[in-house]
Structures are given as C-alpha cells and as structure tokens.
XYZ file of C-alpha atoms in Angstrom:
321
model
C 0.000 0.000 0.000
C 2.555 2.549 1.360
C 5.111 0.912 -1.813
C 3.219 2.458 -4.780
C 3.281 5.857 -4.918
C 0.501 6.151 -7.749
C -2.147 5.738 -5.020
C -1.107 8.739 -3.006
C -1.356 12.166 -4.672
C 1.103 14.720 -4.433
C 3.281 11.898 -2.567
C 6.336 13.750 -3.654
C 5.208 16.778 -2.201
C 3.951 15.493 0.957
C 7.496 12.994 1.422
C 8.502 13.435 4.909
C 12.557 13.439 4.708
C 14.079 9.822 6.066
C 17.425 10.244 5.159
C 18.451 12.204 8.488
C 22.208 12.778 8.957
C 23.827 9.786 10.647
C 24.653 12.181 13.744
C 20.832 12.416 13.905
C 19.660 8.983 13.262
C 22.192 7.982 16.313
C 20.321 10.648 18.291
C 17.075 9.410 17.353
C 17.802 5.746 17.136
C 17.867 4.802 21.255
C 15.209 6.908 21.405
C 12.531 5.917 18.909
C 14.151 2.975 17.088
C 13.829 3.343 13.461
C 10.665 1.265 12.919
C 9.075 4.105 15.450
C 10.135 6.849 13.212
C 8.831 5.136 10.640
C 5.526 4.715 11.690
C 5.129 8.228 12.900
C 5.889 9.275 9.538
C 3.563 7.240 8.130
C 0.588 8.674 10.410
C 2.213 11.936 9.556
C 1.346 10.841 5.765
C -2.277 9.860 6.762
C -3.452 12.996 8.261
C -2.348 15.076 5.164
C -4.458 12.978 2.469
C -7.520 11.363 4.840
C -10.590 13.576 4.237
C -10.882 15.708 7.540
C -14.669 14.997 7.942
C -13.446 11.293 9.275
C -11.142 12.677 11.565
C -13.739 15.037 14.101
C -13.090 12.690 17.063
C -10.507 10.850 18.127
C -9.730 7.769 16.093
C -6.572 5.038 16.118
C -5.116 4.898 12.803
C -4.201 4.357 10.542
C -4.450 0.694 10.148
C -2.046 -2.715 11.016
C -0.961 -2.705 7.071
C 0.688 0.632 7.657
C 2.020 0.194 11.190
C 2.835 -3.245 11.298
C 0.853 -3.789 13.962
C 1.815 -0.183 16.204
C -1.147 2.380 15.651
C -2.070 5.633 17.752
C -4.915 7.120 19.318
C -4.662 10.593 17.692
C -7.259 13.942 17.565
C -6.844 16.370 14.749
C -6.596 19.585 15.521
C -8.861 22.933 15.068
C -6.758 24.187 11.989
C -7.840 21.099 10.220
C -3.888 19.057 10.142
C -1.842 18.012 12.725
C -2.474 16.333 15.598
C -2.301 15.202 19.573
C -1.749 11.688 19.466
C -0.691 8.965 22.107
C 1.097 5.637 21.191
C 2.305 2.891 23.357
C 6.028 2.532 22.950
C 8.519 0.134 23.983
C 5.774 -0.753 26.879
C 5.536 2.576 27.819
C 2.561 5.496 26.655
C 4.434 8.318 24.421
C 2.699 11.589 23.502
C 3.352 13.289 20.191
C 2.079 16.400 18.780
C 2.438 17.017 14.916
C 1.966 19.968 12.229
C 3.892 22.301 13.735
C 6.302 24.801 11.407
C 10.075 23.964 11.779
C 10.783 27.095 12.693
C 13.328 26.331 14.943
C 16.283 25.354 12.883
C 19.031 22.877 14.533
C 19.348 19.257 15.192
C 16.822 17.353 17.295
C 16.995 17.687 20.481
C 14.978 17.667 24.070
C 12.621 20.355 24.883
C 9.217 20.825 26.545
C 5.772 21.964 25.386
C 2.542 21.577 27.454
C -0.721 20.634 27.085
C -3.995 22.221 28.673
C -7.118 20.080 28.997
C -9.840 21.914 30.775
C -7.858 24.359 32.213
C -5.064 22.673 33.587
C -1.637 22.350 32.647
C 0.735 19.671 32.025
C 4.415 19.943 30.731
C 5.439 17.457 28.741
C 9.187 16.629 27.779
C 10.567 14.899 25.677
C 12.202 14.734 21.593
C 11.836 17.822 19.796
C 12.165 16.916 15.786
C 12.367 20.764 14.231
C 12.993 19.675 10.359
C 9.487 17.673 10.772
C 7.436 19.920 13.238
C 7.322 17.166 15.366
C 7.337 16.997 19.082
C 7.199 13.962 21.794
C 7.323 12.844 25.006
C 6.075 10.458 27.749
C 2.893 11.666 29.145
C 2.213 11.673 33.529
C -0.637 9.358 34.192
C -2.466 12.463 35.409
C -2.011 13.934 32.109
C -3.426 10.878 30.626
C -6.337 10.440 32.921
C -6.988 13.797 32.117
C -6.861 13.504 28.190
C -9.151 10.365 28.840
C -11.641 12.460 30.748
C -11.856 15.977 29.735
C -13.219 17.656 27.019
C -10.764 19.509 25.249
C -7.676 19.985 24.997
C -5.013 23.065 24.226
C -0.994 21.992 23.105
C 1.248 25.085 23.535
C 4.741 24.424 21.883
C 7.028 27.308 22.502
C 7.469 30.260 19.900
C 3.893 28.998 18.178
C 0.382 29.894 18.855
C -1.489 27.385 21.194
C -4.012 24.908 19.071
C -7.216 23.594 20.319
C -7.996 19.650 20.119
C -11.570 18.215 20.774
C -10.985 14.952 23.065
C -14.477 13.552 21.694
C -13.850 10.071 21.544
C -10.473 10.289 23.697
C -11.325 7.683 26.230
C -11.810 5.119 23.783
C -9.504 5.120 21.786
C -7.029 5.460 24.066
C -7.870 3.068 25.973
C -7.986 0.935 23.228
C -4.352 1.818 22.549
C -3.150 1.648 25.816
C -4.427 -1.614 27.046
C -1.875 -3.414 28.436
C 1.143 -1.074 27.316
C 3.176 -1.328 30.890
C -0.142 -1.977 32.675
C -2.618 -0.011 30.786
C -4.399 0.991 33.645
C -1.856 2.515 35.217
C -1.027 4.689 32.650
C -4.081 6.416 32.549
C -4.948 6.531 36.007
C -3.380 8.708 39.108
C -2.579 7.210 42.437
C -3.821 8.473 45.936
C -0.254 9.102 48.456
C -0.535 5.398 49.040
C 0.288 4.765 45.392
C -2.756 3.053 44.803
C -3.613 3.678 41.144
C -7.068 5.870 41.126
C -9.045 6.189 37.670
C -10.421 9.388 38.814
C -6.910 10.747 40.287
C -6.931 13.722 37.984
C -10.459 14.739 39.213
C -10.105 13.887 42.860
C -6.677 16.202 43.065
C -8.171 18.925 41.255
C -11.267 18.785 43.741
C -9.382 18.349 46.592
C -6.434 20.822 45.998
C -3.523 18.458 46.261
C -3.472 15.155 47.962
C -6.630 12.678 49.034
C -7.200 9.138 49.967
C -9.752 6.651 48.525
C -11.453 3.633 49.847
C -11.215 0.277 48.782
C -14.013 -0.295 46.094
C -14.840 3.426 45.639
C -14.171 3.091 42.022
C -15.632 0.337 39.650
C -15.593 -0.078 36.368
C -18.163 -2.110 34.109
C -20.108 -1.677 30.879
C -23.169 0.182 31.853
C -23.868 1.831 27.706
C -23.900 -0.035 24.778
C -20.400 0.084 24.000
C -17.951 -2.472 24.569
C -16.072 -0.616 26.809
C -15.935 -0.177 30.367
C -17.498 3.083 31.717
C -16.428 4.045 35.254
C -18.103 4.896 38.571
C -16.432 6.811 41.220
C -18.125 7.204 44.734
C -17.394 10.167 46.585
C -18.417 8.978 49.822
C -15.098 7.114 49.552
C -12.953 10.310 49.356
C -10.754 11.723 51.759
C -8.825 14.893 50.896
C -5.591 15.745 52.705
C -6.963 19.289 53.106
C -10.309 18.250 55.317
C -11.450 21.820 55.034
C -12.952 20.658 51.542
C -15.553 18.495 53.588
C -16.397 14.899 53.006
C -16.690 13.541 49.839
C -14.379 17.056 48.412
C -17.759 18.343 49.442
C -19.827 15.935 47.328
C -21.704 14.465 50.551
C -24.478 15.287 52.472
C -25.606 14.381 55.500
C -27.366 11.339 54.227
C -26.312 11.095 50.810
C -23.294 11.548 48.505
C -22.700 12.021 45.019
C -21.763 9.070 42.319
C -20.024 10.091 39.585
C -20.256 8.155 36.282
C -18.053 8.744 33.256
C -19.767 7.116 29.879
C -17.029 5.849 27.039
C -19.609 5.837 24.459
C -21.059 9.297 24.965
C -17.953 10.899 26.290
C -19.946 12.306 29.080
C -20.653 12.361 32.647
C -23.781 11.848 35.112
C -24.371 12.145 39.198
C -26.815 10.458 40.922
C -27.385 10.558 44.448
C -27.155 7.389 46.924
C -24.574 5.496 48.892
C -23.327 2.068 48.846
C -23.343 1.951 45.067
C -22.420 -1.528 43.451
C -22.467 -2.903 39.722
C -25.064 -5.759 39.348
C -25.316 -7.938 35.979
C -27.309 -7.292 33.252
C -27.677 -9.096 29.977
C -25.049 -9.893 27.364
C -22.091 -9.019 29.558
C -23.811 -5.419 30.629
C -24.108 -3.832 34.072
C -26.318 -1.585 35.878
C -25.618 0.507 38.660
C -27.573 -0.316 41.827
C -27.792 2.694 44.719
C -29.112 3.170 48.317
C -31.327 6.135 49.055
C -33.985 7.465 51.296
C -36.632 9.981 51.401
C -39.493 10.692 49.260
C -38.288 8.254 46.597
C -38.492 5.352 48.644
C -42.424 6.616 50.077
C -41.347 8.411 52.853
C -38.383 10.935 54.881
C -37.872 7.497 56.732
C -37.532 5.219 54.082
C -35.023 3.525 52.759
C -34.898 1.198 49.671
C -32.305 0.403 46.642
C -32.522 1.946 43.391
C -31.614 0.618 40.021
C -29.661 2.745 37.484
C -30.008 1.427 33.921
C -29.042 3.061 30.258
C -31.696 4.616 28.244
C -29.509 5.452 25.361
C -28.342 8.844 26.450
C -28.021 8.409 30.493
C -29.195 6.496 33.596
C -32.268 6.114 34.724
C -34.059 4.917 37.382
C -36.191 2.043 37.922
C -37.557 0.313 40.515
C-alpha cells in the first residue's frame, strides 16, 4: 500500500525526509528505534491525504498494514492538520504532537511543550524533531487520565500559537491503545499518596487541591452503555482529601447522601446520581447496571429507605424500581 506511490497524490510533495544525517539517526535511534520513526511518519502521511470529515473525534489509525501492527490514538486539531496523538512505545505510553512549522532550525533535540485540557496544565518533555514539526514525550498518568476524561484539549509548543484539540472520543480510543502497554491501567490513572492507582486521580486532586485518599471499592468499572467498553463509577463517599477543610466527599456528601459520579465511554460524558453504597449488578449480554441506596421521598417516605436501580436509556441512567 505505502510501496506504490501512484495511489497517493502529491506523494512527492507530501514525502517526509528519512534520510536524516547519521549524527541524527544515532540521536534518534535509542530513542525511537527506526521502525518508530517510521511509523510516525507514516501517520504523519495519513493525516495530510484522509478527508478531515473522518477525523472530528478521536480515532486510532491508521491501520495494522501501515504500522505493522503499532497504531495511535490521535485527535486532529482545530486548523484542520496536525495532531495530539498517544502511542504505546517500547511498553511505555508516548505523547506526540504534529503539524507544527520547523521554525526552529538545529538538530533534534529535548525540549518541553505543554498541554492544557480543561484548564489545567501539564508539561510534557521529551524529543523535539524541528525539520518535521514534530514533538514527543512520555505523558504523567495524570495527564493521561486527564486527556481520557476531559473535554478539550489546548498543546502550547514554545514560539507557536497554542491549538485547540476536541478529546471527543479520547477515552476510547485510548484506551484501546493503551491496554496493556506497561499496565494499561496505570497509565491512565493517578494514584492516591498510598500509590494506589485511582481512575479518577486527575479529578479527585483537582477537587481536593492536592493530595486525598480513597477507599477500597470506591471506584468500579463495568459496561453500563452499549459500548464495549468499560465506563467508570467513582463514589465520593469514599474520598478523603488531605486538606479536610474541603468536607467529606471534596464536598460531594451530604448528610445522608453523597454524590456518584459516572463517566460514559460511548457518549464521552458524565452523570451524578445521588445514593450510597453503590455496586455494579449484571445485566444481559455481559452489561451492568448501577444499583444505589437512598432514602426519602423516593423510597415513600423521609424514613424510608430502599435500593434503586440505574439502567441506560440510550443517552443516560435512569431509574427504575
């Protein structure tokens, strides 16, 4: 496919440059390896021909035929090229950011740029390729959690104005790519101070200023939409943050009651119910639904307790009874 150059227009034009000077390729070659570079060129390839119509969420690409079996999870940007793009690596996530002018002349070298989901700021560092406007490095597992997460994304690189990427489809598909690169989980996950790894760490910090602890079984995970991949349920009643002027829960919880936080794959989006003691209970086909303890008026009476099952309407929970 990649062999004959009749099938991609303007090839010539669009040739990324592989014969780098040998100082270079000795730079690069601990690094990436060349098969690496090769594959990021080829990605590099497929976001300047694929019609940009396919590409308004994030996808994994381009195909095994391509990559011999190493693909990305990758989000085009605003302008319409380039891209923020994770790949698993030697066991190990790596972040790369592509479409960026070489206007830095030099060799390649190591340098930092940052990315911004949602407001918050991570600074990643790593390779900086200037002759291909492409930059790398291995991403914090907050940075993934958050990329996984949130809903949009800004990379800054220096001496460039910042880009906006949607993360619409970002869980997924890195997810996807990540599963069971150095214990998938815990690369897109934070840990508590008792380095247990948290799949809400990004959100739990930012809520609690700094530092928290979380319960065993706070978090679960199971395939509440009708995707096939796992969604995730986090319940604030099992929060602690080091700063206990936030209140219980991060100040999610009542007196009574707390708030469950769910995180959909397949929508990219989020719900809270109220309840405590939430659990995951089977459904059909390998599906769960999210079972809850309340009290009050929904259970007949201010003294009244009773369970309440959560199940997926095609857009969000709902309850039934």
């Amino acid at each position: 496919m990649l062999r004959n150059r009749s099938h991609w227009p303007h090839f010539e034009k669009r040739r990324i440059r592989l014969d780098r000077s040998a100082a270079s390729g000795a730079m690069l070659a601990p690094y990436f390896g060349a098969r690496h570079m090769l594959r990021i060129h080829c990605l590099i390839l497929f976001f300047a021909i694929i019609p940009q119509t396919l590409l308004a969420e994030w996808r994994i690409g381009p195909g095994a035929e391509i990559y011999d079996g190493t693909v990305s999870a990758f989000g085009v940007t605003d302008r319409g090229f380039g891209a923020l793009a994770v790949m698993c690596r030697e066991g190990s996530p790596l972040l790369w950011t592509q479409g960026w002018a070489p206007a830095k002349a030099g060799p390649d070298r190591q340098e930092s740029f940052a990315v911004i989901v949602d407001g918050n700021r991570f600074t990643v560092t790593g390779q900086h390729l200037p002759e291909e406007g492409l930059w790398t490095g291995p991403p914090s597992a907050a940075l993934i959690a958050a990329l996984r997460g949130g809903s949009r994304a800004t990379v800054a690189v220096p001496g460039e104005a910042q880009v906006g990427v949607s993360l619409g489809g970002s869980s997924r598909a890195i997810g996807q790519v990540l599963d069971g690169c150095g214990g998938g989980t815990a690369a897109s996950a934070n840990t508590s101070g008792a380095g247990k790894v948290v799949l809400f760490g990004q959100l739990i910090a930012t809520r609690c200023g700094g530092g928290f602890s979380i319960t065993e079984g706070a978090e679960m995970t199971g395939r509440l939409d009708d995707d096939d991949q796992p969604d995730f349920v986090l319940d604030w009643g099992g929060v602690t943050c080091d700063d206990r002027s936030k209140g219980r829960g991060a100040g999610f919880c009542g007196a009574a009651l707390c708030t469950i936080e769910i995180a959909f794959t397949e929508t990219q989006g989020r719900q809270q119910v109220l309840g405590v003691r939430p659990e995951l209970v089977d459904r059909a086909f390998g599906r769960k639904a999210l079972k809850t303890t309340t009290q009050g008026a929904t259970c007949g009476g201010p003294a009244q307790v009773c369970d309440v099952i959560w199940i997926w309407n095609g857009t969000r929970l709902e309850p039934v009874r």
